[in-house]
């Protein structure tokens, strides 16, 4: 009997009307359609916020560290590259960065036009470790000095293809740089 009612034209119309007018699951279906793009947008916003906040922190630390070189404090303490990294740079960036991944390049330039403030090309070994060799020369009074502090920030490939990576291993190289002339000794 049930099959006979559904097969009749009147029964078919009643079933269609009941299906079309029943909107109890419409909210769930609409949420399912909107949830994925919404979550993708939220994840992309959070990742972008973290990257830009960390970049700003790195820039600020570079400016503070450059000031110590420029005023001769680093030279007076005869800090090695590792000591400079630990005592000057890493002390200020512990929240966002792992100090083991911080790379410091401090070099003297012969002239302002030859000061290298460009983003370096990183080379990696088979384990994904950076193999570049960095200079460490805080210079003397009156020298033009360039400080570059770099960090490879791990980037998660976001939904919908959102990607902030800028190096070959899929991560993001962040760099802060400062070019300055050391103050004359007193």
Short mmCIF file of N, CA and C in Angstrom, two decimals:
data_model
loop_
_atom_site.label_atom_id
_atom_site.label_comp_id
_atom_site.label_asym_id
_atom_site.label_seq_id
_atom_site.Cartn_x
_atom_site.Cartn_y
_atom_site.Cartn_z
N UNK A 1 0.80 -1.19 0.00
CA UNK A 1 0.00 0.00 0.00
C UNK A 1 0.85 1.27 0.00
N UNK A 2 1.90 1.23 0.73
CA UNK A 2 2.73 2.44 0.79
C UNK A 2 3.33 2.72 -0.56
N UNK A 3 3.77 1.70 -1.25
CA UNK A 3 4.34 1.88 -2.58
C UNK A 3 3.31 2.38 -3.57
N UNK A 4 2.07 1.98 -3.41
CA UNK A 4 1.03 2.42 -4.33
C UNK A 4 0.73 3.89 -4.16
N UNK A 5 0.76 4.38 -2.91
CA UNK A 5 0.50 5.80 -2.70
C UNK A 5 1.63 6.67 -3.25
N UNK A 6 2.85 6.24 -3.06
CA UNK A 6 3.98 7.03 -3.53
C UNK A 6 4.06 7.04 -5.05
N UNK A 7 3.56 5.99 -5.68
CA UNK A 7 3.64 5.92 -7.12
C UNK A 7 2.57 6.76 -7.81
N UNK A 8 1.53 7.09 -7.09
CA UNK A 8 0.47 7.90 -7.71
C UNK A 8 0.95 9.32 -7.88
N UNK A 9 0.44 10.04 -8.89
CA UNK A 9 0.84 11.41 -9.10
C UNK A 9 0.56 12.30 -7.90
N UNK A 10 -0.54 12.10 -7.24
CA UNK A 10 -0.85 12.91 -6.07
C UNK A 10 0.13 12.64 -4.95
N UNK A 11 0.49 11.39 -4.75
CA UNK A 11 1.47 11.03 -3.71
C UNK A 11 2.84 11.59 -4.03
N UNK A 12 3.21 11.58 -5.29
CA UNK A 12 4.51 12.13 -5.71
C UNK A 12 4.56 13.63 -5.45
N UNK A 13 3.47 14.34 -5.76
CA UNK A 13 3.42 15.78 -5.52
C UNK A 13 3.50 16.08 -4.03
N UNK A 14 2.82 15.31 -3.24
CA UNK A 14 2.85 15.52 -1.79
C UNK A 14 4.26 15.29 -1.23
N UNK A 15 4.94 14.28 -1.72
CA UNK A 15 6.30 14.00 -1.26
C UNK A 15 7.25 15.14 -1.67
N UNK A 16 7.10 15.66 -2.88
CA UNK A 16 7.94 16.79 -3.35
C UNK A 16 7.67 18.03 -2.52
N UNK A 17 6.38 18.32 -2.25
CA UNK A 17 6.04 19.49 -1.44
C UNK A 17 6.62 19.37 -0.03
N UNK A 18 6.53 18.18 0.52
CA UNK A 18 7.05 17.96 1.87
C UNK A 18 8.57 18.15 1.89
N UNK A 19 9.27 17.65 0.88
CA UNK A 19 10.72 17.79 0.82
C UNK A 19 11.12 19.25 0.64
N UNK A 20 10.46 19.98 -0.24
CA UNK A 20 10.80 21.37 -0.52
C UNK A 20 10.48 22.26 0.66
N UNK A 21 9.38 22.01 1.34
CA UNK A 21 9.00 22.89 2.45
C UNK A 21 9.72 22.53 3.74
N UNK A 22 10.38 21.39 3.82
CA UNK A 22 11.09 20.99 5.04
C UNK A 22 12.48 21.63 5.02
N UNK A 23 12.70 22.63 5.86
CA UNK A 23 13.98 23.34 5.87
C UNK A 23 14.74 23.13 7.18
N UNK A 24 14.47 22.04 7.88
CA UNK A 24 15.14 21.79 9.15
C UNK A 24 16.64 21.60 8.98
N UNK A 25 17.10 21.04 7.92
CA UNK A 25 18.53 20.79 7.72
C UNK A 25 19.19 21.86 6.84
N UNK A 26 18.44 22.84 6.42
CA UNK A 26 18.99 23.87 5.53
C UNK A 26 20.13 24.63 6.20
N UNK A 27 19.99 24.94 7.48
CA UNK A 27 21.04 25.68 8.20
C UNK A 27 22.32 24.86 8.25
N UNK A 28 22.19 23.59 8.52
CA UNK A 28 23.38 22.73 8.58
C UNK A 28 24.07 22.64 7.23
N UNK A 29 23.29 22.52 6.17
CA UNK A 29 23.87 22.45 4.83
C UNK A 29 24.54 23.77 4.47
N UNK A 30 23.89 24.89 4.77
CA UNK A 30 24.49 26.20 4.48
C UNK A 30 25.77 26.40 5.27
N UNK A 31 25.77 25.99 6.54
CA UNK A 31 26.98 26.12 7.35
C UNK A 31 28.11 25.26 6.77
N UNK A 32 27.77 24.06 6.34
CA UNK A 32 28.79 23.18 5.75
C UNK A 32 29.40 23.80 4.50
N UNK A 33 28.60 24.52 3.73
CA UNK A 33 29.10 25.15 2.51
C UNK A 33 30.00 26.36 2.82
N UNK A 34 29.68 27.07 3.91
CA UNK A 34 30.41 28.29 4.25
C UNK A 34 31.58 28.02 5.19
N UNK A 35 31.52 26.94 5.96
CA UNK A 35 32.53 26.69 7.00
C UNK A 35 33.93 26.52 6.43
N UNK A 36 34.10 25.74 5.38
CA UNK A 36 35.44 25.48 4.84
C UNK A 36 36.13 26.77 4.37
N UNK A 37 35.49 27.60 3.54
CA UNK A 37 36.17 28.85 3.15
C UNK A 37 36.39 29.79 4.33
N UNK A 38 35.46 29.80 5.27
CA UNK A 38 35.62 30.67 6.45
C UNK A 38 36.82 30.23 7.28
N UNK A 39 36.94 28.93 7.54
CA UNK A 39 38.09 28.44 8.30
C UNK A 39 39.40 28.66 7.54
N UNK A 40 39.37 28.49 6.25
CA UNK A 40 40.57 28.74 5.44
C UNK A 40 41.00 30.20 5.57
N UNK A 41 40.05 31.10 5.55
CA UNK A 41 40.35 32.52 5.70
C UNK A 41 40.91 32.82 7.09
N UNK A 42 40.34 32.23 8.11
CA UNK A 42 40.82 32.45 9.48
C UNK A 42 42.25 31.93 9.63
N UNK A 43 42.53 30.74 9.10
CA UNK A 43 43.89 30.18 9.18
C UNK A 43 44.88 31.07 8.43
N UNK A 44 44.49 31.54 7.25
CA UNK A 44 45.37 32.43 6.47
C UNK A 44 45.63 33.73 7.22
N UNK A 45 44.61 34.29 7.85
CA UNK A 45 44.77 35.53 8.60
C UNK A 45 45.71 35.34 9.80
N UNK A 46 45.53 34.25 10.52
CA UNK A 46 46.40 34.00 11.68
C UNK A 46 47.84 33.80 11.25
N UNK A 47 48.05 33.03 10.20
CA UNK A 47 49.42 32.79 9.72
C UNK A 47 50.05 34.10 9.23
N UNK A 48 49.30 34.90 8.51
CA UNK A 48 49.82 36.19 8.03
C UNK A 48 50.15 37.10 9.19
N UNK A 49 49.28 37.16 10.19
CA UNK A 49 49.53 37.97 11.37
C UNK A 49 50.82 37.55 12.06
N UNK A 50 50.99 36.24 12.27
CA UNK A 50 52.19 35.76 12.95
C UNK A 50 53.46 36.08 12.17
N UNK A 51 53.42 35.90 10.86
CA UNK A 51 54.60 36.18 10.04
C UNK A 51 54.96 37.66 10.10
N UNK A 52 53.98 38.52 9.95
CA UNK A 52 54.30 39.95 9.97
C UNK A 52 54.68 40.45 11.35
N UNK A 53 54.08 39.90 12.39
CA UNK A 53 54.46 40.29 13.74
C UNK A 53 55.89 39.84 14.04
N UNK A 54 56.23 38.61 13.66
CA UNK A 54 57.59 38.11 13.87
C UNK A 54 58.60 38.92 13.06
N UNK A 55 58.24 39.30 11.83
CA UNK A 55 59.12 40.11 11.00
C UNK A 55 59.39 41.46 11.65
N UNK A 56 58.35 42.07 12.21
CA UNK A 56 58.52 43.36 12.87
C UNK A 56 59.39 43.24 14.11
N UNK A 57 59.20 42.15 14.86
CA UNK A 57 60.05 41.91 16.03
C UNK A 57 61.51 41.76 15.60
N UNK A 58 61.75 41.02 14.54
CA UNK A 58 63.11 40.83 14.03
C UNK A 58 63.73 42.16 13.62
N UNK A 59 62.98 42.99 12.92
CA UNK A 59 63.48 44.32 12.51
C UNK A 59 63.84 45.16 13.72
N UNK A 60 63.01 45.13 14.72
CA UNK A 60 63.27 45.91 15.93
C UNK A 60 64.53 45.43 16.65
N UNK A 61 64.71 44.14 16.73
CA UNK A 61 65.90 43.58 17.38
C UNK A 61 67.16 43.92 16.58
N UNK A 62 67.07 43.92 15.27
CA UNK A 62 68.22 44.28 14.43
C UNK A 62 68.62 45.73 14.69
N UNK A 63 67.64 46.62 14.79
CA UNK A 63 67.96 48.03 15.05
C UNK A 63 68.64 48.20 16.41
N UNK A 64 68.15 47.50 17.42
CA UNK A 64 68.76 47.58 18.75
C UNK A 64 70.16 46.98 18.76
N UNK A 65 70.33 45.87 18.07
CA UNK A 65 71.65 45.22 18.00
C UNK A 65 72.64 46.06 17.22
N UNK A 66 72.18 46.68 16.13
CA UNK A 66 73.04 47.55 15.33
C UNK A 66 73.52 48.73 16.16
N UNK A 67 72.66 49.23 17.01
CA UNK A 67 73.04 50.36 17.87
C UNK A 67 74.20 49.97 18.79
N UNK A 68 74.20 48.73 19.27
CA UNK A 68 75.30 48.29 20.13
C UNK A 68 76.62 48.19 19.36
N UNK A 69 76.54 47.79 18.10
CA UNK A 69 77.75 47.73 17.27
C UNK A 69 78.21 49.14 16.94
N UNK A 70 77.26 49.99 16.53
CA UNK A 70 77.57 51.35 16.10
C UNK A 70 78.22 52.17 17.22
N UNK A 71 77.79 51.96 18.46
CA UNK A 71 78.35 52.73 19.58
C UNK A 71 79.62 52.12 20.15
N UNK A 72 80.06 50.98 19.59
CA UNK A 72 81.32 50.38 20.03
C UNK A 72 81.20 49.44 21.22
N UNK A 73 79.99 49.18 21.70
CA UNK A 73 79.83 48.29 22.86
C UNK A 73 80.24 46.86 22.54
N UNK A 74 79.91 46.39 21.35
CA UNK A 74 80.26 45.03 20.96
C UNK A 74 81.78 44.90 20.82
N UNK A 75 82.41 45.89 20.22
CA UNK A 75 83.87 45.85 20.05
C UNK A 75 84.57 45.93 21.41
N UNK A 76 84.06 46.76 22.33
CA UNK A 76 84.69 46.91 23.65
C UNK A 76 84.60 45.62 24.45
N UNK A 77 83.52 44.89 24.27
CA UNK A 77 83.36 43.61 24.99
C UNK A 77 84.01 42.45 24.24
N UNK A 78 84.55 42.71 23.07
CA UNK A 78 85.14 41.70 22.19
C UNK A 78 84.26 40.45 22.09
N UNK A 79 83.00 40.68 21.74
CA UNK A 79 82.05 39.58 21.60
C UNK A 79 82.32 38.79 20.32
N UNK A 80 82.33 37.48 20.46
CA UNK A 80 82.45 36.61 19.29
C UNK A 80 81.09 36.56 18.59
N UNK A 81 81.04 35.92 17.43
CA UNK A 81 79.78 35.82 16.71
C UNK A 81 78.73 35.09 17.55
N UNK A 82 79.13 33.99 18.19
CA UNK A 82 78.18 33.24 19.00
C UNK A 82 77.75 34.03 20.23
N UNK A 83 78.68 34.73 20.87
CA UNK A 83 78.34 35.54 22.04
C UNK A 83 77.41 36.68 21.64
N UNK A 84 77.67 37.31 20.49
CA UNK A 84 76.80 38.38 19.99
C UNK A 84 75.40 37.83 19.74
N UNK A 85 75.35 36.67 19.14
CA UNK A 85 74.06 36.04 18.85
C UNK A 85 73.30 35.75 20.14
N UNK A 86 73.96 35.16 21.12
CA UNK A 86 73.31 34.76 22.37
C UNK A 86 72.96 35.96 23.26
N UNK A 87 73.94 36.85 23.48
CA UNK A 87 73.78 37.92 24.46
C UNK A 87 73.05 39.15 23.93
N UNK A 88 73.15 39.39 22.64
CA UNK A 88 72.57 40.61 22.09
C UNK A 88 71.27 40.33 21.35
N UNK A 89 71.30 39.36 20.44
CA UNK A 89 70.14 39.13 19.57
C UNK A 89 69.12 38.20 20.22
N UNK A 90 69.54 37.01 20.59
CA UNK A 90 68.59 35.99 21.06
C UNK A 90 67.92 36.36 22.38
N UNK A 91 68.58 37.13 23.16
CA UNK A 91 68.01 37.56 24.44
C UNK A 91 66.70 38.33 24.23
N UNK A 92 66.56 38.96 23.07
CA UNK A 92 65.40 39.81 22.80
C UNK A 92 64.32 39.14 21.95
N UNK A 93 64.61 37.96 21.39
CA UNK A 93 63.63 37.35 20.48
C UNK A 93 63.22 35.95 20.90
N UNK A 94 63.30 35.64 22.16
CA UNK A 94 63.00 34.30 22.63
C UNK A 94 61.56 33.87 22.40
N UNK A 95 60.64 34.79 22.35
CA UNK A 95 59.22 34.43 22.26
C UNK A 95 58.89 33.76 20.93
N UNK A 96 59.34 34.31 19.82
CA UNK A 96 58.93 33.82 18.51
C UNK A 96 59.97 32.97 17.80
N UNK A 97 61.22 33.08 18.17
CA UNK A 97 62.29 32.45 17.41
C UNK A 97 63.07 31.45 18.25
N UNK A 98 63.53 30.41 17.60
CA UNK A 98 64.46 29.46 18.21
C UNK A 98 65.86 29.97 17.91
N UNK A 99 66.62 30.24 18.93
CA UNK A 99 67.94 30.85 18.74
C UNK A 99 68.87 30.01 17.86
N UNK A 100 68.67 28.71 17.84
CA UNK A 100 69.52 27.85 17.01
C UNK A 100 69.34 28.16 15.52
N UNK A 101 68.19 28.68 15.13
CA UNK A 101 67.94 28.98 13.72
C UNK A 101 68.31 30.39 13.31
N UNK A 102 68.73 31.22 14.25
CA UNK A 102 69.09 32.60 13.94
C UNK A 102 70.45 32.63 13.25
N UNK A 103 70.52 33.37 12.14
CA UNK A 103 71.78 33.51 11.39
C UNK A 103 72.16 34.99 11.39
N UNK A 104 73.42 35.25 11.69
CA UNK A 104 73.90 36.63 11.77
C UNK A 104 75.03 36.84 10.78
N UNK A 105 74.88 37.89 9.98
CA UNK A 105 75.91 38.29 9.03
C UNK A 105 76.26 39.73 9.34
N UNK A 106 77.46 39.96 9.82
CA UNK A 106 77.93 41.30 10.19
C UNK A 106 79.21 41.56 9.42
N UNK A 107 79.18 42.53 8.50
CA UNK A 107 80.34 42.76 7.65
C UNK A 107 80.60 44.24 7.43
N UNK A 108 81.84 44.52 7.15
CA UNK A 108 82.27 45.89 6.86
C UNK A 108 82.20 46.10 5.35
N UNK A 109 81.66 47.24 4.95
CA UNK A 109 81.59 47.59 3.52
C UNK A 109 82.62 48.69 3.25
N UNK A 110 83.20 48.67 2.06
CA UNK A 110 84.19 49.69 1.69
C UNK A 110 83.55 51.03 1.42
N UNK A 111 82.31 51.02 0.94
CA UNK A 111 81.58 52.26 0.63
C UNK A 111 80.10 51.98 0.79
N UNK A 112 79.30 53.05 0.89
CA UNK A 112 77.85 52.88 1.00
C UNK A 112 77.28 52.15 -0.21
N UNK A 113 77.85 52.41 -1.37
CA UNK A 113 77.33 51.78 -2.58
C UNK A 113 77.60 50.27 -2.63
N UNK A 114 78.57 49.80 -1.87
CA UNK A 114 78.87 48.37 -1.87
C UNK A 114 78.29 47.64 -0.65
N UNK A 115 77.50 48.34 0.15
CA UNK A 115 76.88 47.71 1.33
C UNK A 115 75.82 46.70 0.86
N UNK A 116 75.97 45.46 1.26
CA UNK A 116 75.08 44.39 0.82
C UNK A 116 73.95 44.20 1.84
N UNK A 117 72.78 44.71 1.51
CA UNK A 117 71.61 44.54 2.38
C UNK A 117 70.56 43.64 1.73
N UNK A 118 70.93 42.98 0.64
CA UNK A 118 69.98 42.14 -0.09
C UNK A 118 69.72 40.83 0.64
N UNK A 119 68.57 40.25 0.32
CA UNK A 119 68.21 38.94 0.86
C UNK A 119 69.15 37.90 0.25
N UNK A 120 69.83 37.09 1.06
CA UNK A 120 70.76 36.11 0.50
C UNK A 120 70.01 34.90 -0.08
N UNK A 121 70.69 34.18 -0.93
CA UNK A 121 70.17 32.91 -1.43
C UNK A 121 70.70 31.83 -0.51
N UNK A 122 69.82 31.11 0.13
CA UNK A 122 70.24 30.08 1.08
C UNK A 122 70.51 28.77 0.35
N UNK A 123 71.48 28.04 0.87
CA UNK A 123 71.75 26.69 0.39
C UNK A 123 71.51 25.74 1.55
N UNK A 124 70.96 24.57 1.24
CA UNK A 124 70.59 23.61 2.27
C UNK A 124 71.29 22.28 2.02
N UNK A 125 71.60 21.57 3.11
CA UNK A 125 72.13 20.21 2.97
C UNK A 125 70.97 19.23 2.88
N UNK A 126 71.27 17.94 2.85
CA UNK A 126 70.22 16.92 2.68
C UNK A 126 69.27 16.86 3.87
N UNK A 127 69.67 17.38 5.03
CA UNK A 127 68.80 17.39 6.21
C UNK A 127 67.97 18.66 6.30
N UNK A 128 68.17 19.59 5.38
CA UNK A 128 67.43 20.84 5.40
C UNK A 128 68.08 21.94 6.23
N UNK A 129 69.34 21.73 6.62
CA UNK A 129 70.08 22.71 7.41
C UNK A 129 70.76 23.70 6.47
N UNK A 130 70.73 24.98 6.83
CA UNK A 130 71.38 26.01 6.03
C UNK A 130 72.89 25.81 6.08
N UNK A 131 73.52 25.85 4.90
CA UNK A 131 74.97 25.62 4.83
C UNK A 131 75.76 26.89 4.49
N UNK A 132 75.09 28.02 4.39
CA UNK A 132 75.80 29.26 4.08
C UNK A 132 76.79 29.60 5.20
N UNK A 133 77.86 30.29 4.82
CA UNK A 133 78.84 30.77 5.79
C UNK A 133 78.65 32.28 5.92
N UNK A 134 78.54 32.75 7.16
CA UNK A 134 78.27 34.17 7.41
C UNK A 134 79.51 34.83 7.99
N UNK A 135 79.66 36.11 7.67
CA UNK A 135 80.80 36.89 8.18
C UNK A 135 80.44 37.47 9.54
N UNK A 136 81.48 37.78 10.30
CA UNK A 136 81.28 38.48 11.57
C UNK A 136 82.46 39.43 11.76
N UNK A 137 82.22 40.69 11.44
CA UNK A 137 83.25 41.72 11.58
C UNK A 137 82.55 43.01 12.00
N UNK A 138 82.57 43.34 13.30
CA UNK A 138 81.89 44.56 13.76
C UNK A 138 82.60 45.85 13.34
N UNK A 139 83.79 45.72 12.80
CA UNK A 139 84.51 46.89 12.30
C UNK A 139 85.10 47.74 13.40
N UNK A 140 85.68 48.85 12.96
CA UNK A 140 86.31 49.80 13.87
C UNK A 140 85.57 51.13 13.79
N UNK A 141 86.01 52.10 14.54
CA UNK A 141 85.40 53.43 14.52
C UNK A 141 85.45 54.00 13.10
N UNK A 142 84.34 54.51 12.63
CA UNK A 142 84.26 55.13 11.32
C UNK A 142 83.95 54.17 10.18
N UNK A 143 83.97 52.87 10.41
CA UNK A 143 83.68 51.89 9.36
C UNK A 143 82.18 51.85 9.03
N UNK A 144 81.90 51.57 7.76
CA UNK A 144 80.53 51.33 7.32
C UNK A 144 80.27 49.84 7.55
N UNK A 145 79.21 49.54 8.29
CA UNK A 145 78.93 48.16 8.69
C UNK A 145 77.49 47.81 8.29
N UNK A 146 77.32 46.55 7.87
CA UNK A 146 76.00 46.03 7.54
C UNK A 146 75.72 44.84 8.45
N UNK A 147 74.59 44.90 9.15
CA UNK A 147 74.15 43.80 9.99
C UNK A 147 72.89 43.20 9.37
N UNK A 148 72.94 41.91 9.11
CA UNK A 148 71.76 41.18 8.63
C UNK A 148 71.50 40.03 9.61
N UNK A 149 70.29 39.97 10.12
CA UNK A 149 69.88 38.87 10.98
C UNK A 149 68.76 38.14 10.24
N UNK A 150 68.95 36.83 10.07
CA UNK A 150 68.01 36.03 9.27
C UNK A 150 67.48 34.86 10.08
N UNK A 151 66.30 34.42 9.68
CA UNK A 151 65.67 33.28 10.33
C UNK A 151 64.75 32.59 9.32
N UNK A 152 64.82 31.27 9.27
CA UNK A 152 63.94 30.52 8.38
C UNK A 152 62.70 30.14 9.21
N UNK A 153 61.58 30.79 8.86
CA UNK A 153 60.33 30.61 9.59
C UNK A 153 59.55 29.46 8.97
N UNK A 154 59.14 28.49 9.78
CA UNK A 154 58.35 27.38 9.21
C UNK A 154 56.97 27.87 8.79
N UNK A 155 56.59 27.56 7.58
CA UNK A 155 55.31 28.00 7.03
C UNK A 155 54.47 26.77 6.75
N UNK A 156 53.22 26.83 7.14
CA UNK A 156 52.28 25.76 6.84
C UNK A 156 51.52 26.16 5.59
N UNK A 157 51.49 25.26 4.62
CA UNK A 157 50.74 25.55 3.40
C UNK A 157 49.28 25.65 3.78
N UNK A 158 48.74 26.81 3.60
CA UNK A 158 47.37 27.05 4.01
C UNK A 158 46.36 26.44 3.07
N UNK A 159 45.13 26.41 3.53
CA UNK A 159 44.07 25.91 2.67
C UNK A 159 43.89 26.81 1.45
N UNK A 160 43.36 26.27 0.44
CA UNK A 160 43.09 26.98 -0.80
C UNK A 160 44.36 27.51 -1.45
N UNK A 161 45.51 26.90 -1.16
CA UNK A 161 46.77 27.27 -1.80
C UNK A 161 47.44 28.51 -1.24
N UNK A 162 47.00 29.03 -0.10
CA UNK A 162 47.63 30.20 0.52
C UNK A 162 49.02 29.82 0.99
N UNK A 163 50.05 30.51 0.50
CA UNK A 163 51.42 30.12 0.78
C UNK A 163 52.29 31.36 0.95
N UNK A 164 52.97 31.46 2.08
CA UNK A 164 53.86 32.59 2.36
C UNK A 164 55.34 32.24 2.19
N UNK A 165 55.65 31.07 1.66
CA UNK A 165 57.05 30.66 1.56
C UNK A 165 57.79 31.47 0.49
N UNK A 166 59.08 31.66 0.73
CA UNK A 166 59.92 32.36 -0.25
C UNK A 166 61.29 31.71 -0.43
N UNK A 167 61.48 30.51 0.14
CA UNK A 167 62.71 29.76 -0.07
C UNK A 167 62.37 28.37 -0.61
N UNK A 168 63.37 27.71 -1.15
CA UNK A 168 63.15 26.46 -1.88
C UNK A 168 62.60 25.33 -1.02
N UNK A 169 62.81 25.34 0.28
CA UNK A 169 62.33 24.24 1.11
C UNK A 169 60.89 24.45 1.60
N UNK A 170 60.22 25.48 1.11
CA UNK A 170 58.83 25.71 1.45
C UNK A 170 58.62 26.55 2.70
N UNK A 171 59.68 27.08 3.28
CA UNK A 171 59.57 27.95 4.46
C UNK A 171 59.75 29.40 4.04
N UNK A 172 59.77 30.30 4.99
CA UNK A 172 59.92 31.72 4.71
C UNK A 172 61.19 32.24 5.36
N UNK A 173 62.03 32.87 4.56
CA UNK A 173 63.24 33.51 5.09
C UNK A 173 62.86 34.92 5.52
N UNK A 174 63.02 35.16 6.82
CA UNK A 174 62.80 36.51 7.36
C UNK A 174 64.17 37.13 7.57
N UNK A 175 64.26 38.42 7.29
CA UNK A 175 65.53 39.10 7.47
C UNK A 175 65.31 40.53 7.89
N UNK A 176 66.10 40.94 8.84
CA UNK A 176 66.16 42.34 9.23
C UNK A 176 67.57 42.82 8.93
N UNK A 177 67.71 44.03 8.41
CA UNK A 177 69.05 44.52 8.09
C UNK A 177 69.19 45.97 8.51
N UNK A 178 70.42 46.33 8.79
CA UNK A 178 70.75 47.71 9.14
C UNK A 178 72.12 48.03 8.56
N UNK A 179 72.23 49.15 7.90
CA UNK A 179 73.51 49.65 7.40
C UNK A 179 73.80 50.94 8.14
N UNK A 180 74.99 51.06 8.70
CA UNK A 180 75.30 52.19 9.55
C UNK A 180 76.80 52.43 9.54
N UNK A 181 77.19 53.58 10.05
CA UNK A 181 78.61 53.89 10.18
C UNK A 181 78.93 53.95 11.68
N UNK A 182 79.96 53.17 12.06
CA UNK A 182 80.36 53.17 13.47
C UNK A 182 80.75 54.55 13.91
N UNK A 183 80.38 54.86 15.13
CA UNK A 183 80.72 56.17 15.70
C UNK A 183 82.22 56.25 15.96
N UNK A 184 82.77 57.46 15.84
CA UNK A 184 84.21 57.61 16.13
C UNK A 184 84.47 57.33 17.61
N UNK A 185 85.63 56.77 17.89
CA UNK A 185 85.96 56.48 19.30
C UNK A 185 86.27 57.79 20.01
N UNK A 186 85.96 57.81 21.30
CA UNK A 186 86.17 59.05 22.07
C UNK A 186 87.49 59.08 22.78
#
